[in-house]
GROMACS .gro file of C-alpha atoms in nm:
model
  316
    1UNK     CA    1  -0.012  -0.010  -0.004
    2UNK     CA    2   0.139   0.347  -0.105
    3UNK     CA    3   0.071   0.647   0.077
    4UNK     CA    4   0.022   0.929  -0.168
    5UNK     CA    5   0.162   1.267  -0.057
    6UNK     CA    6  -0.161   1.431  -0.026
    7UNK     CA    7  -0.106   1.440   0.330
    8UNK     CA    8   0.172   1.194   0.438
    9UNK     CA    9   0.457   1.443   0.395
   10UNK     CA   10   0.281   1.647   0.646
   11UNK     CA   11   0.452   1.981   0.526
   12UNK     CA   12   0.112   2.133   0.558
   13UNK     CA   13   0.120   2.094   0.946
   14UNK     CA   14   0.431   2.319   0.963
   15UNK     CA   15   0.237   2.570   0.745
   16UNK     CA   16  -0.060   2.546   0.981
   17UNK     CA   17   0.151   2.589   1.279
   18UNK     CA   18   0.321   2.889   1.116
   19UNK     CA   19  -0.034   3.041   1.077
   20UNK     CA   20  -0.122   2.947   1.420
   21UNK     CA   21   0.161   3.166   1.574
   22UNK     CA   22   0.127   3.460   1.335
   23UNK     CA   23  -0.251   3.453   1.422
   24UNK     CA   24  -0.140   3.449   1.788
   25UNK     CA   25   0.068   3.761   1.740
   26UNK     CA   26  -0.200   3.951   1.528
   27UNK     CA   27  -0.505   3.875   1.740
   28UNK     CA   28  -0.368   3.925   2.090
   29UNK     CA   29  -0.099   4.197   2.019
   30UNK     CA   30  -0.298   4.481   2.090
   31UNK     CA   31  -0.456   4.350   2.420
   32UNK     CA   32  -0.099   4.218   2.545
   33UNK     CA   33   0.057   4.557   2.438
   34UNK     CA   34  -0.178   4.748   2.655
   35UNK     CA   35  -0.138   4.509   2.973
   36UNK     CA   36   0.244   4.478   2.955
   37UNK     CA   37   0.514   4.764   2.889
   38UNK     CA   38   0.711   4.493   2.712
   39UNK     CA   39   0.682   4.566   2.332
   40UNK     CA   40   0.474   4.291   2.180
   41UNK     CA   41   0.731   4.145   1.947
   42UNK     CA   42   1.007   4.156   2.211
   43UNK     CA   43   1.054   3.845   2.409
   44UNK     CA   44   0.965   3.881   2.776
   45UNK     CA   45   1.276   3.860   3.011
   46UNK     CA   46   1.073   3.704   3.280
   47UNK     CA   47   0.751   3.488   3.281
   48UNK     CA   48   0.460   3.681   3.164
   49UNK     CA   49   0.147   3.466   3.265
   50UNK     CA   50  -0.088   3.647   3.031
   51UNK     CA   51   0.125   3.566   2.742
   52UNK     CA   52   0.183   3.204   2.858
   53UNK     CA   53  -0.184   3.137   2.894
   54UNK     CA   54  -0.243   3.285   2.560
   55UNK     CA   55   0.003   3.063   2.385
   56UNK     CA   56  -0.129   2.737   2.569
   57UNK     CA   57  -0.498   2.823   2.508
   58UNK     CA   58  -0.418   2.908   2.133
   59UNK     CA   59  -0.215   2.605   2.065
   60UNK     CA   60  -0.467   2.375   2.230
   61UNK     CA   61  -0.761   2.549   2.049
   62UNK     CA   62  -0.614   2.554   1.693
   63UNK     CA   63  -0.449   2.215   1.744
   64UNK     CA   64  -0.780   2.062   1.827
   65UNK     CA   65  -0.948   2.239   1.552
   66UNK     CA   66  -0.694   2.118   1.307
   67UNK     CA   67  -0.733   1.750   1.396
   68UNK     CA   68  -1.091   1.766   1.389
   69UNK     CA   69  -1.089   1.933   1.045
   70UNK     CA   70  -0.835   1.664   0.920
   71UNK     CA   71  -1.071   1.393   1.028
   72UNK     CA   72  -1.373   1.535   0.880
   73UNK     CA   73  -1.216   1.650   0.544
   74UNK     CA   74  -0.973   1.350   0.517
   75UNK     CA   75  -1.042   1.034   0.710
   76UNK     CA   76  -1.403   1.061   0.692
   77UNK     CA   77  -1.373   0.985   0.305
   78UNK     CA   78  -1.233   0.642   0.402
   79UNK     CA   79  -1.369   0.347   0.585
   80UNK     CA   80  -1.272   0.307   0.952
   81UNK     CA   81  -1.072  -0.020   1.066
   82UNK     CA   82  -0.930  -0.173   1.366
   83UNK     CA   83  -0.610  -0.027   1.474
   84UNK     CA   84  -0.323  -0.170   1.235
   85UNK     CA   85   0.036  -0.073   1.141
   86UNK     CA   86   0.213  -0.010   0.819
   87UNK     CA   87   0.563  -0.056   0.690
   88UNK     CA   88   0.624   0.210   0.433
   89UNK     CA   89   1.003   0.245   0.505
   90UNK     CA   90   1.105   0.140   0.156
   91UNK     CA   91   0.845   0.379  -0.041
   92UNK     CA   92   0.926   0.725  -0.169
   93UNK     CA   93   1.291   0.697  -0.140
   94UNK     CA   94   1.241   0.812   0.228
   95UNK     CA   95   1.119   1.165   0.124
   96UNK     CA   96   0.801   1.122   0.323
   97UNK     CA   97   1.022   1.064   0.626
   98UNK     CA   98   1.219   1.360   0.561
   99UNK     CA   99   0.892   1.559   0.556
  100UNK     CA  100   0.816   1.408   0.903
  101UNK     CA  101   1.165   1.493   1.033
  102UNK     CA  102   1.120   1.867   0.901
  103UNK     CA  103   0.758   1.900   1.040
  104UNK     CA  104   0.833   1.753   1.409
  105UNK     CA  105   1.151   1.981   1.395
  106UNK     CA  106   0.989   2.312   1.283
  107UNK     CA  107   0.658   2.266   1.457
  108UNK     CA  108   0.849   2.216   1.789
  109UNK     CA  109   1.066   2.494   1.725
  110UNK     CA  110   0.785   2.721   1.690
  111UNK     CA  111   0.633   2.590   2.007
  112UNK     CA  112   0.940   2.657   2.198
  113UNK     CA  113   0.983   2.994   2.045
  114UNK     CA  114   0.635   3.102   2.161
  115UNK     CA  115   0.721   2.995   2.513
  116UNK     CA  116   1.039   3.185   2.499
  117UNK     CA  117   0.834   3.486   2.386
  118UNK     CA  118   0.610   3.443   2.685
  119UNK     CA  119   0.935   3.426   2.926
  120UNK     CA  120   0.868   3.068   3.010
  121UNK     CA  121   1.169   2.882   3.171
  122UNK     CA  122   1.394   2.697   2.923
  123UNK     CA  123   1.310   2.366   3.085
  124UNK     CA  124   0.936   2.434   3.013
  125UNK     CA  125   1.001   2.555   2.676
  126UNK     CA  126   1.173   2.208   2.601
  127UNK     CA  127   0.905   2.006   2.774
  128UNK     CA  128   0.591   2.182   2.667
  129UNK     CA  129   0.710   2.355   2.328
  130UNK     CA  130   0.973   2.144   2.169
  131UNK     CA  131   0.755   1.848   2.196
  132UNK     CA  132   0.491   2.003   2.028
  133UNK     CA  133   0.541   1.852   1.696
  134UNK     CA  134   0.599   1.503   1.820
  135UNK     CA  135   0.269   1.525   2.016
  136UNK     CA  136   0.069   1.659   1.702
  137UNK     CA  137   0.200   1.425   1.454
  138UNK     CA  138   0.161   1.115   1.673
  139UNK     CA  139  -0.199   1.202   1.684
  140UNK     CA  140  -0.209   1.221   1.321
  141UNK     CA  141  -0.032   0.883   1.313
  142UNK     CA  142  -0.294   0.717   1.534
  143UNK     CA  143  -0.567   0.833   1.324
  144UNK     CA  144  -0.382   0.677   1.028
  145UNK     CA  145  -0.386   0.351   1.229
  146UNK     CA  146  -0.764   0.350   1.246
  147UNK     CA  147  -0.805   0.416   0.870
  148UNK     CA  148  -0.859   0.120   0.628
  149UNK     CA  149  -0.665   0.324   0.358
  150UNK     CA  150  -0.357   0.388   0.569
  151UNK     CA  151  -0.197   0.253   0.900
  152UNK     CA  152   0.027   0.356   1.178
  153UNK     CA  153   0.383   0.380   1.064
  154UNK     CA  154   0.665   0.305   1.301
  155UNK     CA  155   0.902   0.453   1.045
  156UNK     CA  156   0.700   0.789   1.052
  157UNK     CA  157   0.705   0.778   1.433
  158UNK     CA  158   1.093   0.742   1.430
  159UNK     CA  159   1.114   1.022   1.193
  160UNK     CA  160   0.907   1.239   1.411
  161UNK     CA  161   1.137   1.147   1.719
  162UNK     CA  162   1.433   1.227   1.508
  163UNK     CA  163   1.317   1.579   1.436
  164UNK     CA  164   1.223   1.641   1.791
  165UNK     CA  165   1.555   1.501   1.896
  166UNK     CA  166   1.742   1.715   1.680
  167UNK     CA  167   1.572   2.028   1.830
  168UNK     CA  168   1.599   1.946   2.194
  169UNK     CA  169   1.935   1.775   2.164
  170UNK     CA  170   2.096   2.091   2.029
  171UNK     CA  171   1.933   2.303   2.295
  172UNK     CA  172   2.071   2.059   2.571
  173UNK     CA  173   2.417   2.054   2.411
  174UNK     CA  174   2.477   2.404   2.271
  175UNK     CA  175   2.182   2.617   2.391
  176UNK     CA  176   2.109   2.714   2.033
  177UNK     CA  177   2.019   2.560   1.717
  178UNK     CA  178   2.370   2.542   1.521
  179UNK     CA  179   2.215   2.294   1.281
  180UNK     CA  180   1.870   2.397   1.132
  181UNK     CA  181   1.625   2.205   0.925
  182UNK     CA  182   1.515   2.393   0.602
  183UNK     CA  183   1.301   2.356   0.308
  184UNK     CA  184   1.289   2.446  -0.049
  185UNK     CA  185   1.061   2.368  -0.363
  186UNK     CA  186   1.080   2.417  -0.726
  187UNK     CA  187   0.788   2.321  -0.954
  188UNK     CA  188   0.829   2.026  -1.177
  189UNK     CA  189   0.695   1.904  -1.535
  190UNK     CA  190   0.543   1.583  -1.352
  191UNK     CA  191   0.289   1.777  -1.175
  192UNK     CA  192   0.180   1.965  -1.497
  193UNK     CA  193   0.106   1.626  -1.628
  194UNK     CA  194  -0.053   1.469  -1.351
  195UNK     CA  195  -0.202   1.765  -1.147
  196UNK     CA  196  -0.466   1.504  -0.974
  197UNK     CA  197  -0.219   1.337  -0.764
  198UNK     CA  198   0.079   1.600  -0.764
  199UNK     CA  199  -0.122   1.918  -0.745
  200UNK     CA  200  -0.292   2.170  -0.974
  201UNK     CA  201  -0.182   2.490  -0.799
  202UNK     CA  202   0.159   2.577  -0.675
  203UNK     CA  203   0.053   2.536  -0.306
  204UNK     CA  204  -0.095   2.206  -0.387
  205UNK     CA  205   0.226   2.100  -0.548
  206UNK     CA  206   0.437   2.228  -0.262
  207UNK     CA  207   0.256   1.972  -0.037
  208UNK     CA  208   0.204   1.685  -0.279
  209UNK     CA  209   0.506   1.666  -0.541
  210UNK     CA  210   0.791   1.520  -0.363
  211UNK     CA  211   0.983   1.563  -0.695
  212UNK     CA  212   1.015   1.926  -0.625
  213UNK     CA  213   1.097   1.927  -0.246
  214UNK     CA  214   1.441   1.946  -0.100
  215UNK     CA  215   1.506   1.905   0.263
  216UNK     CA  216   1.811   2.060   0.411
  217UNK     CA  217   2.039   2.062   0.721
  218UNK     CA  218   2.181   2.405   0.728
  219UNK     CA  219   2.512   2.448   0.951
  220UNK     CA  220   2.594   2.797   1.093
  221UNK     CA  221   2.968   2.815   1.050
  222UNK     CA  222   3.014   3.088   1.327
  223UNK     CA  223   2.840   2.889   1.586
  224UNK     CA  224   3.121   2.610   1.538
  225UNK     CA  225   3.402   2.861   1.493
  226UNK     CA  226   3.338   3.112   1.763
  227UNK     CA  227   3.665   3.307   1.721
  228UNK     CA  228   3.661   3.310   1.353
  229UNK     CA  229   3.581   3.617   1.134
  230UNK     CA  230   3.326   3.430   0.925
  231UNK     CA  231   2.995   3.635   0.889
  232UNK     CA  232   2.741   3.537   1.162
  233UNK     CA  233   2.480   3.486   0.917
  234UNK     CA  234   2.671   3.244   0.665
  235UNK     CA  235   2.553   2.875   0.671
  236UNK     CA  236   2.662   2.566   0.476
  237UNK     CA  237   2.373   2.327   0.377
  238UNK     CA  238   2.347   1.983   0.268
  239UNK     CA  239   2.025   1.868   0.100
  240UNK     CA  240   1.832   1.549  -0.003
  241UNK     CA  241   1.574   1.514  -0.285
  242UNK     CA  242   1.450   1.266  -0.522
  243UNK     CA  243   1.321   1.254  -0.887
  244UNK     CA  244   1.064   1.019  -1.041
  245UNK     CA  245   0.816   0.980  -0.755
  246UNK     CA  246   0.586   0.799  -0.767
  247UNK     CA  247   0.660   0.601  -1.096
  248UNK     CA  248   0.301   0.515  -1.161
  249UNK     CA  249   0.183   0.876  -1.127
  250UNK     CA  250   0.417   1.047  -1.366
  251UNK     CA  251   0.303   0.885  -1.710
  252UNK     CA  252   0.291   1.149  -1.979
  253UNK     CA  253   0.020   1.180  -2.228
  254UNK     CA  254   0.214   0.971  -2.463
  255UNK     CA  255   0.145   0.616  -2.613
  256UNK     CA  256   0.326   0.425  -2.488
  257UNK     CA  257   0.416   0.645  -2.171
  258UNK     CA  258   0.780   0.769  -2.172
  259UNK     CA  259   0.992   0.620  -1.917
  260UNK     CA  260   1.062   0.816  -1.591
  261UNK     CA  261   1.408   0.796  -1.459
  262UNK     CA  262   1.417   0.758  -1.066
  263UNK     CA  263   1.715   0.869  -0.866
  264UNK     CA  264   1.811   1.041  -0.536
  265UNK     CA  265   1.964   1.382  -0.528
  266UNK     CA  266   2.225   1.498  -0.276
  267UNK     CA  267   2.303   1.879  -0.274
  268UNK     CA  268   2.564   2.103  -0.112
  269UNK     CA  269   2.517   2.492  -0.100
  270UNK     CA  270   2.569   2.779   0.089
  271UNK     CA  271   2.273   2.949   0.282
  272UNK     CA  272   2.181   3.237   0.516
  273UNK     CA  273   2.066   3.222   0.870
  274UNK     CA  274   1.831   3.500   0.897
  275UNK     CA  275   1.823   3.491   1.271
  276UNK     CA  276   2.172   3.637   1.263
  277UNK     CA  277   2.116   3.931   1.054
  278UNK     CA  278   2.170   4.218   1.258
  279UNK     CA  279   1.863   4.443   1.331
  280UNK     CA  280   1.710   4.641   1.627
  281UNK     CA  281   1.371   4.566   1.509
  282UNK     CA  282   1.189   4.322   1.725
  283UNK     CA  283   0.913   4.268   1.454
  284UNK     CA  284   1.185   4.197   1.193
  285UNK     CA  285   1.360   3.959   1.437
  286UNK     CA  286   1.025   3.782   1.466
  287UNK     CA  287   0.981   3.757   1.085
  288UNK     CA  288   1.335   3.639   1.030
  289UNK     CA  289   1.279   3.364   1.289
  290UNK     CA  290   0.957   3.257   1.139
  291UNK     CA  291   1.066   3.239   0.787
  292UNK     CA  292   1.407   3.085   0.858
  293UNK     CA  293   1.302   2.735   0.753
  294UNK     CA  294   1.321   2.837   0.392
  295UNK     CA  295   1.648   2.776   0.230
  296UNK     CA  296   1.775   3.087   0.051
  297UNK     CA  297   1.836   3.022  -0.326
  298UNK     CA  298   2.230   3.009  -0.382
  299UNK     CA  299   2.477   2.843  -0.596
  300UNK     CA  300   2.465   2.452  -0.550
  301UNK     CA  301   2.648   2.140  -0.650
  302UNK     CA  302   2.407   1.828  -0.699
  303UNK     CA  303   2.511   1.454  -0.716
  304UNK     CA  304   2.244   1.221  -0.864
  305UNK     CA  305   2.262   0.848  -0.772
  306UNK     CA  306   2.255   0.769  -1.138
  307UNK     CA  307   2.618   0.880  -1.152
  308UNK     CA  308   2.568   1.234  -1.291
  309UNK     CA  309   2.689   1.567  -1.126
  310UNK     CA  310   2.520   1.908  -1.207
  311UNK     CA  311   2.600   2.258  -1.096
  312UNK     CA  312   2.331   2.501  -1.044
  313UNK     CA  313   2.412   2.863  -1.051
  314UNK     CA  314   2.089   2.946  -0.842
  315UNK     CA  315   1.901   2.649  -0.684
  316UNK     CA  316   1.609   2.672  -0.472
   0.00000   0.00000   0.00000
């Protein structure tokens, strides 16, 4: 059984969480500004109970609404079943697993940052914020387990744990994120020829078309070489992608269909850590932090497992 990437990559959950916290900032900003002398976009130096309550209530409400909506709009379309597991570790050249790692990492990071904004202790940031992605995605995985069409994937759960572990581990070890997960996407000709499974609009393609997705580990050089003169914002990144997924969805309108070449892609590139760009604006700091999950377009070297190398003057 193949999980098509309409929802299995779960990148949409990261976007939902992004909207969650942006909505929190917009909706509650004026009220909290009036109740606290600390500027709204500035992190509180001490615990702000009103902010903390706002974060927890908003997370719980929107998280619950997201799961209810997912159940009604997605799972209700398929028969229910007794709880079962599914081994899908060999599928999709593991692109879906990278999606889980990224989603768990990024949702947890946003949860941790929101509690830091509220002045919550570092311990509670890690316990109640950094684990947010793992908890949310575990709930989704349980819903999979009770669906006839899907199944509970232990591989997905391991990927979720890895994403959360990458986040928490760095905070415990270094008290900072020296290695950040990032994402980039480029449209492909495959989606144009099979929009039903790979997406009609660009937004749908970002969520569904694994062929255009790249997942990155972005290393901040200055964090590892504190005494160097390397710019604080300069990163080096390694990326992973795949081409020709899924083969049964990529047939072009030819007779017979043209063969599709499937291969893995490994990338190395430079990147920018937006959070290290100097600015005195708390608003810009917030914006840079929220959108730092996006890999900046840059010169890139690509290796394909079919044996070919390719240089991209600008790869996104």
